[in-house]
PDB file of C-alpha atoms in Angstrom:
ATOM      1  CA  UNK A   5       0.000   0.000   0.000  1.00  0.00           C
ATOM      2  CA  UNK A   6       1.084   3.564  -0.659  1.00  0.00           C
ATOM      3  CA  UNK A   7       2.263   5.804   2.194  1.00  0.00           C
ATOM      4  CA  UNK A   8      -0.436   8.316   1.329  1.00  0.00           C
ATOM      5  CA  UNK A   9      -2.953   5.686   2.447  1.00  0.00           C
ATOM      6  CA  UNK A  10      -1.715   4.734   5.933  1.00  0.00           C
ATOM      7  CA  UNK A  11      -5.106   3.847   7.308  1.00  0.00           C
ATOM      8  CA  UNK A  12      -5.834   1.615   4.336  1.00  0.00           C
ATOM      9  CA  UNK A  13      -2.499  -0.169   4.446  1.00  0.00           C
ATOM     10  CA  UNK A  14      -3.611  -1.915   7.652  1.00  0.00           C
ATOM     11  CA  UNK A  15      -6.383  -3.775   5.847  1.00  0.00           C
ATOM     12  CA  UNK A  16      -5.624  -6.791   3.695  1.00  0.00           C
ATOM     13  CA  UNK A  17      -6.608  -6.188   0.063  1.00  0.00           C
ATOM     14  CA  UNK A  18      -9.688  -8.012  -1.153  1.00  0.00           C
ATOM     15  CA  UNK A  19      -9.228 -10.974  -3.435  1.00  0.00           C
ATOM     16  CA  UNK A  20     -11.074 -10.958  -6.745  1.00  0.00           C
ATOM     17  CA  UNK A  21     -13.665 -13.390  -5.437  1.00  0.00           C
ATOM     18  CA  UNK A  22     -14.201 -11.327  -2.262  1.00  0.00           C
ATOM     19  CA  UNK A  23     -14.615  -8.170  -4.349  1.00  0.00           C
ATOM     20  CA  UNK A  24     -17.122  -9.804  -6.680  1.00  0.00           C
ATOM     21  CA  UNK A  25     -19.117 -11.380  -3.851  1.00  0.00           C
ATOM     22  CA  UNK A  26     -19.138  -8.089  -1.920  1.00  0.00           C
ATOM     23  CA  UNK A  27     -20.264  -6.153  -4.997  1.00  0.00           C
ATOM     24  CA  UNK A  28     -23.041  -8.670  -5.726  1.00  0.00           C
ATOM     25  CA  UNK A  29     -24.296  -8.409  -2.144  1.00  0.00           C
ATOM     26  CA  UNK A  30     -24.227  -4.606  -2.349  1.00  0.00           C
ATOM     27  CA  UNK A  31     -26.222  -4.710  -5.583  1.00  0.00           C
ATOM     28  CA  UNK A  32     -28.718  -7.085  -4.000  1.00  0.00           C
ATOM     29  CA  UNK A  33     -29.164  -4.819  -0.969  1.00  0.00           C
ATOM     30  CA  UNK A  34     -29.520  -1.496  -2.833  1.00  0.00           C
ATOM     31  CA  UNK A  35     -32.305  -1.202  -5.458  1.00  0.00           C
ATOM     32  CA  UNK A  36     -30.724   1.909  -6.986  1.00  0.00           C
ATOM     33  CA  UNK A  37     -28.668  -0.524  -9.068  1.00  0.00           C
ATOM     34  CA  UNK A  38     -31.766  -1.037 -11.214  1.00  0.00           C
ATOM     35  CA  UNK A  39     -31.756   2.587 -12.412  1.00  0.00           C
ATOM     36  CA  UNK A  40     -28.875   2.206 -14.909  1.00  0.00           C
ATOM     37  CA  UNK A  41     -30.074  -1.297 -15.796  1.00  0.00           C
ATOM     38  CA  UNK A  42     -33.545   0.060 -16.612  1.00  0.00           C
ATOM     39  CA  UNK A  43     -32.088   2.930 -18.657  1.00  0.00           C
ATOM     40  CA  UNK A  44     -29.944   0.435 -20.561  1.00  0.00           C
ATOM     41  CA  UNK A  45     -32.910  -1.806 -21.412  1.00  0.00           C
ATOM     42  CA  UNK A  46     -35.200   1.104 -22.360  1.00  0.00           C
ATOM     43  CA  UNK A  47     -32.465   2.502 -24.596  1.00  0.00           C
ATOM     44  CA  UNK A  48     -32.185  -0.831 -26.408  1.00  0.00           C
ATOM     45  CA  UNK A  49     -35.936  -0.726 -26.992  1.00  0.00           C
ATOM     46  CA  UNK A  50     -35.929   2.900 -28.183  1.00  0.00           C
ATOM     47  CA  UNK A  51     -33.090   2.178 -30.610  1.00  0.00           C
ATOM     48  CA  UNK A  52     -35.126  -0.228 -32.710  1.00  0.00           C
ATOM     49  CA  UNK A  53     -34.573   0.664 -36.354  1.00  0.00           C
ATOM     50  CA  UNK A  54     -37.561   2.190 -38.164  1.00  0.00           C
ATOM     51  CA  UNK A  55     -38.573   0.332 -41.311  1.00  0.00           C
ATOM     52  CA  UNK A  56     -36.405   1.299 -44.237  1.00  0.00           C
ATOM     53  CA  UNK A  57     -33.524   2.539 -42.080  1.00  0.00           C
ATOM     54  CA  UNK A  58     -30.216   0.999 -43.219  1.00  0.00           C
ATOM     55  CA  UNK A  59     -28.382  -1.190 -40.741  1.00  0.00           C
ATOM     56  CA  UNK A  60     -25.446   0.488 -39.008  1.00  0.00           C
ATOM     57  CA  UNK A  61     -21.930  -0.587 -39.875  1.00  0.00           C
ATOM     58  CA  UNK A  62     -20.046  -2.602 -37.275  1.00  0.00           C
ATOM     59  CA  UNK A  63     -17.933   0.457 -36.395  1.00  0.00           C
ATOM     60  CA  UNK A  64     -20.973   2.690 -35.826  1.00  0.00           C
ATOM     61  CA  UNK A  65     -22.658  -0.012 -33.718  1.00  0.00           C
ATOM     62  CA  UNK A  66     -19.501  -0.305 -31.596  1.00  0.00           C
ATOM     63  CA  UNK A  67     -19.377   3.474 -31.081  1.00  0.00           C
ATOM     64  CA  UNK A  68     -23.066   3.576 -30.159  1.00  0.00           C
ATOM     65  CA  UNK A  69     -22.583   0.745 -27.667  1.00  0.00           C
ATOM     66  CA  UNK A  70     -19.560   2.576 -26.191  1.00  0.00           C
ATOM     67  CA  UNK A  71     -21.888   5.471 -25.345  1.00  0.00           C
ATOM     68  CA  UNK A  72     -24.613   3.309 -23.849  1.00  0.00           C
ATOM     69  CA  UNK A  73     -22.332   1.133 -21.702  1.00  0.00           C
ATOM     70  CA  UNK A  74     -20.339   4.128 -20.486  1.00  0.00           C
ATOM     71  CA  UNK A  75     -23.444   6.199 -19.823  1.00  0.00           C
ATOM     72  CA  UNK A  76     -25.260   3.528 -17.829  1.00  0.00           C
ATOM     73  CA  UNK A  77     -22.510   1.626 -16.065  1.00  0.00           C
ATOM     74  CA  UNK A  78     -19.328   3.745 -15.985  1.00  0.00           C
ATOM     75  CA  UNK A  79     -20.611   7.311 -15.614  1.00  0.00           C
ATOM     76  CA  UNK A  80     -23.771   6.500 -13.643  1.00  0.00           C
ATOM     77  CA  UNK A  81     -23.359   3.231 -11.727  1.00  0.00           C
ATOM     78  CA  UNK A  82     -19.641   3.451 -10.906  1.00  0.00           C
ATOM     79  CA  UNK A  83     -18.534   7.095 -10.982  1.00  0.00           C
ATOM     80  CA  UNK A  84     -21.931   8.471 -10.017  1.00  0.00           C
ATOM     81  CA  UNK A  85     -23.529   6.048  -7.567  1.00  0.00           C
ATOM     82  CA  UNK A  86     -20.432   4.299  -6.193  1.00  0.00           C
ATOM     83  CA  UNK A  87     -17.941   7.165  -6.235  1.00  0.00           C
ATOM     84  CA  UNK A  88     -20.075  10.282  -5.863  1.00  0.00           C
ATOM     85  CA  UNK A  89     -23.120   9.109  -3.906  1.00  0.00           C
ATOM     86  CA  UNK A  90     -21.098   6.545  -1.914  1.00  0.00           C
ATOM     87  CA  UNK A  91     -23.500   3.695  -2.545  1.00  0.00           C
ATOM     88  CA  UNK A  92     -22.387   0.027  -2.571  1.00  0.00           C
ATOM     89  CA  UNK A  93     -19.785  -0.043   0.287  1.00  0.00           C
ATOM     90  CA  UNK A  94     -17.500  -2.702  -1.193  1.00  0.00           C
ATOM     91  CA  UNK A  95     -16.956  -0.859  -4.458  1.00  0.00           C
ATOM     92  CA  UNK A  96     -16.819   2.530  -2.744  1.00  0.00           C
ATOM     93  CA  UNK A  97     -13.942   1.263  -0.593  1.00  0.00           C
ATOM     94  CA  UNK A  98     -12.100   0.388  -3.818  1.00  0.00           C
ATOM     95  CA  UNK A  99     -12.825   3.844  -5.240  1.00  0.00           C
ATOM     96  CA  UNK A 100     -11.419   5.384  -2.056  1.00  0.00           C
ATOM     97  CA  UNK A 101      -8.169   3.494  -2.534  1.00  0.00           C
ATOM     98  CA  UNK A 102      -8.031   4.486  -6.180  1.00  0.00           C
ATOM     99  CA  UNK A 103      -8.560   8.170  -5.323  1.00  0.00           C
ATOM    100  CA  UNK A 104      -8.923   9.503  -1.766  1.00  0.00           C
ATOM    101  CA  UNK A 105     -10.897  12.472  -3.071  1.00  0.00           C
ATOM    102  CA  UNK A 106     -13.930  10.205  -3.251  1.00  0.00           C
ATOM    103  CA  UNK A 107     -13.579   9.326   0.439  1.00  0.00           C
ATOM    104  CA  UNK A 108     -13.045  12.969   1.426  1.00  0.00           C
ATOM    105  CA  UNK A 109     -15.946  14.107  -0.796  1.00  0.00           C
ATOM    106  CA  UNK A 110     -13.771  16.599  -2.653  1.00  0.00           C
ATOM    107  CA  UNK A 111     -16.001  19.332  -4.073  1.00  0.00           C
ATOM    108  CA  UNK A 112     -14.863  19.076  -7.695  1.00  0.00           C
ATOM    109  CA  UNK A 113     -15.137  15.280  -7.707  1.00  0.00           C
ATOM    110  CA  UNK A 114     -18.628  15.388  -6.190  1.00  0.00           C
ATOM    111  CA  UNK A 115     -19.803  17.888  -8.823  1.00  0.00           C
ATOM    112  CA  UNK A 116     -18.275  15.866 -11.658  1.00  0.00           C
ATOM    113  CA  UNK A 117     -19.902  12.663 -10.427  1.00  0.00           C
ATOM    114  CA  UNK A 118     -23.336  14.319 -10.449  1.00  0.00           C
ATOM    115  CA  UNK A 119     -22.737  15.810 -13.891  1.00  0.00           C
ATOM    116  CA  UNK A 120     -21.989  12.269 -15.051  1.00  0.00           C
ATOM    117  CA  UNK A 121     -25.395  11.105 -13.801  1.00  0.00           C
ATOM    118  CA  UNK A 122     -27.566  14.004 -14.891  1.00  0.00           C
ATOM    119  CA  UNK A 123     -25.763  15.197 -18.053  1.00  0.00           C
ATOM    120  CA  UNK A 124     -23.494  12.458 -19.403  1.00  0.00           C
ATOM    121  CA  UNK A 125     -26.161   9.751 -19.093  1.00  0.00           C
ATOM    122  CA  UNK A 126     -28.956  11.504 -21.047  1.00  0.00           C
ATOM    123  CA  UNK A 127     -26.512  12.601 -23.747  1.00  0.00           C
ATOM    124  CA  UNK A 128     -25.104   9.070 -23.993  1.00  0.00           C
ATOM    125  CA  UNK A 129     -28.598   7.639 -24.454  1.00  0.00           C
ATOM    126  CA  UNK A 130     -29.379  10.298 -27.076  1.00  0.00           C
ATOM    127  CA  UNK A 131     -26.175   9.402 -28.931  1.00  0.00           C
ATOM    128  CA  UNK A 132     -26.961   5.667 -28.850  1.00  0.00           C
ATOM    129  CA  UNK A 133     -30.591   5.973 -29.935  1.00  0.00           C
ATOM    130  CA  UNK A 134     -29.883   8.703 -32.502  1.00  0.00           C
ATOM    131  CA  UNK A 135     -27.109   6.713 -34.157  1.00  0.00           C
ATOM    132  CA  UNK A 136     -29.274   3.595 -34.436  1.00  0.00           C
ATOM    133  CA  UNK A 137     -32.065   5.674 -35.971  1.00  0.00           C
ATOM    134  CA  UNK A 138     -29.618   7.245 -38.418  1.00  0.00           C
ATOM    135  CA  UNK A 139     -30.447  10.699 -37.046  1.00  0.00           C
ATOM    136  CA  UNK A 140     -28.014  13.646 -36.971  1.00  0.00           C
ATOM    137  CA  UNK A 141     -29.009  14.040 -33.324  1.00  0.00           C
ATOM    138  CA  UNK A 142     -26.871  10.982 -32.586  1.00  0.00           C
ATOM    139  CA  UNK A 143     -23.755  12.689 -33.915  1.00  0.00           C
ATOM    140  CA  UNK A 144     -24.608  15.969 -32.179  1.00  0.00           C
ATOM    141  CA  UNK A 145     -25.164  14.233 -28.831  1.00  0.00           C
ATOM    142  CA  UNK A 146     -21.983  12.221 -29.396  1.00  0.00           C
ATOM    143  CA  UNK A 147     -19.948  15.391 -29.904  1.00  0.00           C
ATOM    144  CA  UNK A 148     -21.500  16.950 -26.783  1.00  0.00           C
ATOM    145  CA  UNK A 149     -20.903  14.024 -24.424  1.00  0.00           C
ATOM    146  CA  UNK A 150     -17.440  13.257 -25.814  1.00  0.00           C
ATOM    147  CA  UNK A 151     -16.396  16.877 -25.319  1.00  0.00           C
ATOM    148  CA  UNK A 152     -17.675  16.859 -21.746  1.00  0.00           C
ATOM    149  CA  UNK A 153     -16.007  13.522 -20.987  1.00  0.00           C
ATOM    150  CA  UNK A 154     -12.621  14.675 -22.309  1.00  0.00           C
ATOM    151  CA  UNK A 155     -12.922  17.955 -20.403  1.00  0.00           C
ATOM    152  CA  UNK A 156     -13.981  16.213 -17.185  1.00  0.00           C
ATOM    153  CA  UNK A 157     -11.114  13.735 -17.489  1.00  0.00           C
ATOM    154  CA  UNK A 158      -8.595  16.551 -17.888  1.00  0.00           C
ATOM    155  CA  UNK A 159     -10.058  18.315 -14.838  1.00  0.00           C
ATOM    156  CA  UNK A 160     -10.041  15.206 -12.651  1.00  0.00           C
ATOM    157  CA  UNK A 161      -6.702  13.677 -13.573  1.00  0.00           C
ATOM    158  CA  UNK A 162      -4.931  16.885 -14.543  1.00  0.00           C
ATOM    159  CA  UNK A 163      -6.031  18.473 -11.282  1.00  0.00           C
ATOM    160  CA  UNK A 164      -4.455  15.640  -9.316  1.00  0.00           C
ATOM    161  CA  UNK A 165      -1.190  15.834 -11.279  1.00  0.00           C
ATOM    162  CA  UNK A 166      -1.044  19.599 -10.738  1.00  0.00           C
ATOM    163  CA  UNK A 167      -1.708  19.048  -7.017  1.00  0.00           C
ATOM    164  CA  UNK A 168       1.219  16.599  -6.823  1.00  0.00           C
ATOM    165  CA  UNK A 169       3.470  18.893  -8.888  1.00  0.00           C
ATOM    166  CA  UNK A 170       2.691  21.763  -6.499  1.00  0.00           C
ATOM    167  CA  UNK A 171       3.948  19.662  -3.572  1.00  0.00           C
ATOM    168  CA  UNK A 172       0.663  18.301  -2.255  1.00  0.00           C
ATOM    169  CA  UNK A 173       0.309  14.788  -0.849  1.00  0.00           C
ATOM    170  CA  UNK A 174      -1.040  12.446  -3.559  1.00  0.00           C
ATOM    171  CA  UNK A 175      -4.685  11.423  -3.326  1.00  0.00           C
ATOM    172  CA  UNK A 176      -3.892   8.418  -5.536  1.00  0.00           C
ATOM    173  CA  UNK A 177      -1.383   5.567  -5.074  1.00  0.00           C
ATOM    174  CA  UNK A 178       1.222   7.547  -7.022  1.00  0.00           C
ATOM    175  CA  UNK A 179       4.094   5.316  -8.148  1.00  0.00           C
ATOM    176  CA  UNK A 180       6.823   7.961  -7.944  1.00  0.00           C
ATOM    177  CA  UNK A 181       9.586   5.381  -7.522  1.00  0.00           C
ATOM    178  CA  UNK A 182       8.351   3.291 -10.471  1.00  0.00           C
ATOM    179  CA  UNK A 183       8.152   0.171  -8.335  1.00  0.00           C
ATOM    180  CA  UNK A 184       5.369  -1.350 -10.448  1.00  0.00           C
ATOM    181  CA  UNK A 185       4.191  -3.345  -7.450  1.00  0.00           C
ATOM    182  CA  UNK A 186       0.868  -5.184  -7.937  1.00  0.00           C
ATOM    183  CA  UNK A 187      -0.866  -2.482  -5.869  1.00  0.00           C
ATOM    184  CA  UNK A 188       0.533   0.330  -8.012  1.00  0.00           C
ATOM    185  CA  UNK A 189      -0.011  -1.519 -11.286  1.00  0.00           C
ATOM    186  CA  UNK A 190      -3.677  -2.095 -10.462  1.00  0.00           C
ATOM    187  CA  UNK A 191      -4.656   1.196  -8.815  1.00  0.00           C
ATOM    188  CA  UNK A 192      -2.248   3.656 -10.468  1.00  0.00           C
ATOM    189  CA  UNK A 193      -1.010   2.407 -13.834  1.00  0.00           C
ATOM    190  CA  UNK A 194      -4.243   0.739 -14.931  1.00  0.00           C
ATOM    191  CA  UNK A 195      -7.015   2.705 -13.218  1.00  0.00           C
ATOM    192  CA  UNK A 196      -5.357   6.122 -13.086  1.00  0.00           C
ATOM    193  CA  UNK A 197      -2.938   6.389 -16.008  1.00  0.00           C
ATOM    194  CA  UNK A 198      -4.790   3.955 -18.268  1.00  0.00           C
ATOM    195  CA  UNK A 199      -8.242   5.408 -17.600  1.00  0.00           C
ATOM    196  CA  UNK A 200      -7.002   8.976 -18.081  1.00  0.00           C
ATOM    197  CA  UNK A 201      -5.513   7.999 -21.446  1.00  0.00           C
ATOM    198  CA  UNK A 202      -8.573   6.117 -22.706  1.00  0.00           C
ATOM    199  CA  UNK A 203     -11.205   8.657 -21.650  1.00  0.00           C
ATOM    200  CA  UNK A 204      -9.220  11.508 -23.154  1.00  0.00           C
ATOM    201  CA  UNK A 205      -8.016  10.005 -26.436  1.00  0.00           C
ATOM    202  CA  UNK A 206     -11.095   7.989 -27.412  1.00  0.00           C
ATOM    203  CA  UNK A 207     -13.502  10.951 -27.058  1.00  0.00           C
ATOM    204  CA  UNK A 208     -11.237  13.061 -29.301  1.00  0.00           C
ATOM    205  CA  UNK A 209     -11.369  10.417 -32.037  1.00  0.00           C
ATOM    206  CA  UNK A 210     -15.139  10.091 -31.604  1.00  0.00           C
ATOM    207  CA  UNK A 211     -15.610  13.851 -31.961  1.00  0.00           C
ATOM    208  CA  UNK A 212     -13.641  13.796 -35.210  1.00  0.00           C
ATOM    209  CA  UNK A 213     -15.779  10.932 -36.525  1.00  0.00           C
ATOM    210  CA  UNK A 214     -19.065  12.634 -35.634  1.00  0.00           C
ATOM    211  CA  UNK A 215     -17.900  15.895 -37.187  1.00  0.00           C
ATOM    212  CA  UNK A 216     -17.040  14.047 -40.394  1.00  0.00           C
ATOM    213  CA  UNK A 217     -20.476  12.383 -40.468  1.00  0.00           C
ATOM    214  CA  UNK A 218     -22.253  15.709 -40.006  1.00  0.00           C
ATOM    215  CA  UNK A 219     -20.154  17.252 -42.785  1.00  0.00           C
ATOM    216  CA  UNK A 220     -21.097  14.387 -45.108  1.00  0.00           C
ATOM    217  CA  UNK A 221     -24.759  14.857 -44.246  1.00  0.00           C
ATOM    218  CA  UNK A 222     -24.527  18.570 -45.007  1.00  0.00           C
ATOM    219  CA  UNK A 223     -22.797  17.880 -48.337  1.00  0.00           C
ATOM    220  CA  UNK A 224     -25.431  15.294 -49.289  1.00  0.00           C
ATOM    221  CA  UNK A 225     -28.201  17.751 -48.417  1.00  0.00           C
ATOM    222  CA  UNK A 226     -26.593  20.407 -50.644  1.00  0.00           C
ATOM    223  CA  UNK A 227     -26.458  17.992 -53.579  1.00  0.00           C
ATOM    224  CA  UNK A 228     -30.130  17.082 -53.125  1.00  0.00           C
ATOM    225  CA  UNK A 229     -31.166  20.743 -53.054  1.00  0.00           C
ATOM    226  CA  UNK A 230     -29.127  21.576 -56.152  1.00  0.00           C
ATOM    227  CA  UNK A 231     -30.960  18.974 -58.260  1.00  0.00           C
TER     228      UNK A 231
END
């Protein structure tokens, strides 16, 4: 365990089976877990293709599913309910090891977690449904949520790096000595560095793709009008 987590270093880390069993029990005890599940299922139903609508390419289906899974289960269930609202004790304890700001209810983190629930989720559903219905609203919603996700990631992870650079005690298991211990690999290199990379780079590529699709739509509309 990292020295910035002295009180947590006294507890033995959970095994994978203990973590899974604890999470399942938490889900069983707290009905709020059904909120993202219900949104996920309703979104699948709303995304049924109208007759005559061409089937999405594999790439577009993968992008649409990225939005729906992230919106329901990453932004809402994990970051929102577990991290921000401190539901599901087993998973919240893991979030507190990953980033102490969740345990201390840091103001910026609490605001971001609620934005993920009330802004990211609706936009993610709009992107998923709109893309499956071949509507420009899917690309517009995709640009909006991807921009917010990239910005929020920079605020959250960049803010922590600036805090460390300014001499503050790390809120994360910062691997300054590059020990690459199992603890640091799991909590820092995978869930801090890796997550920061993915949720910054992927949204940028998605924005570029949506912008290209909207430009193609505009060009096609111009050609139709000119006939």
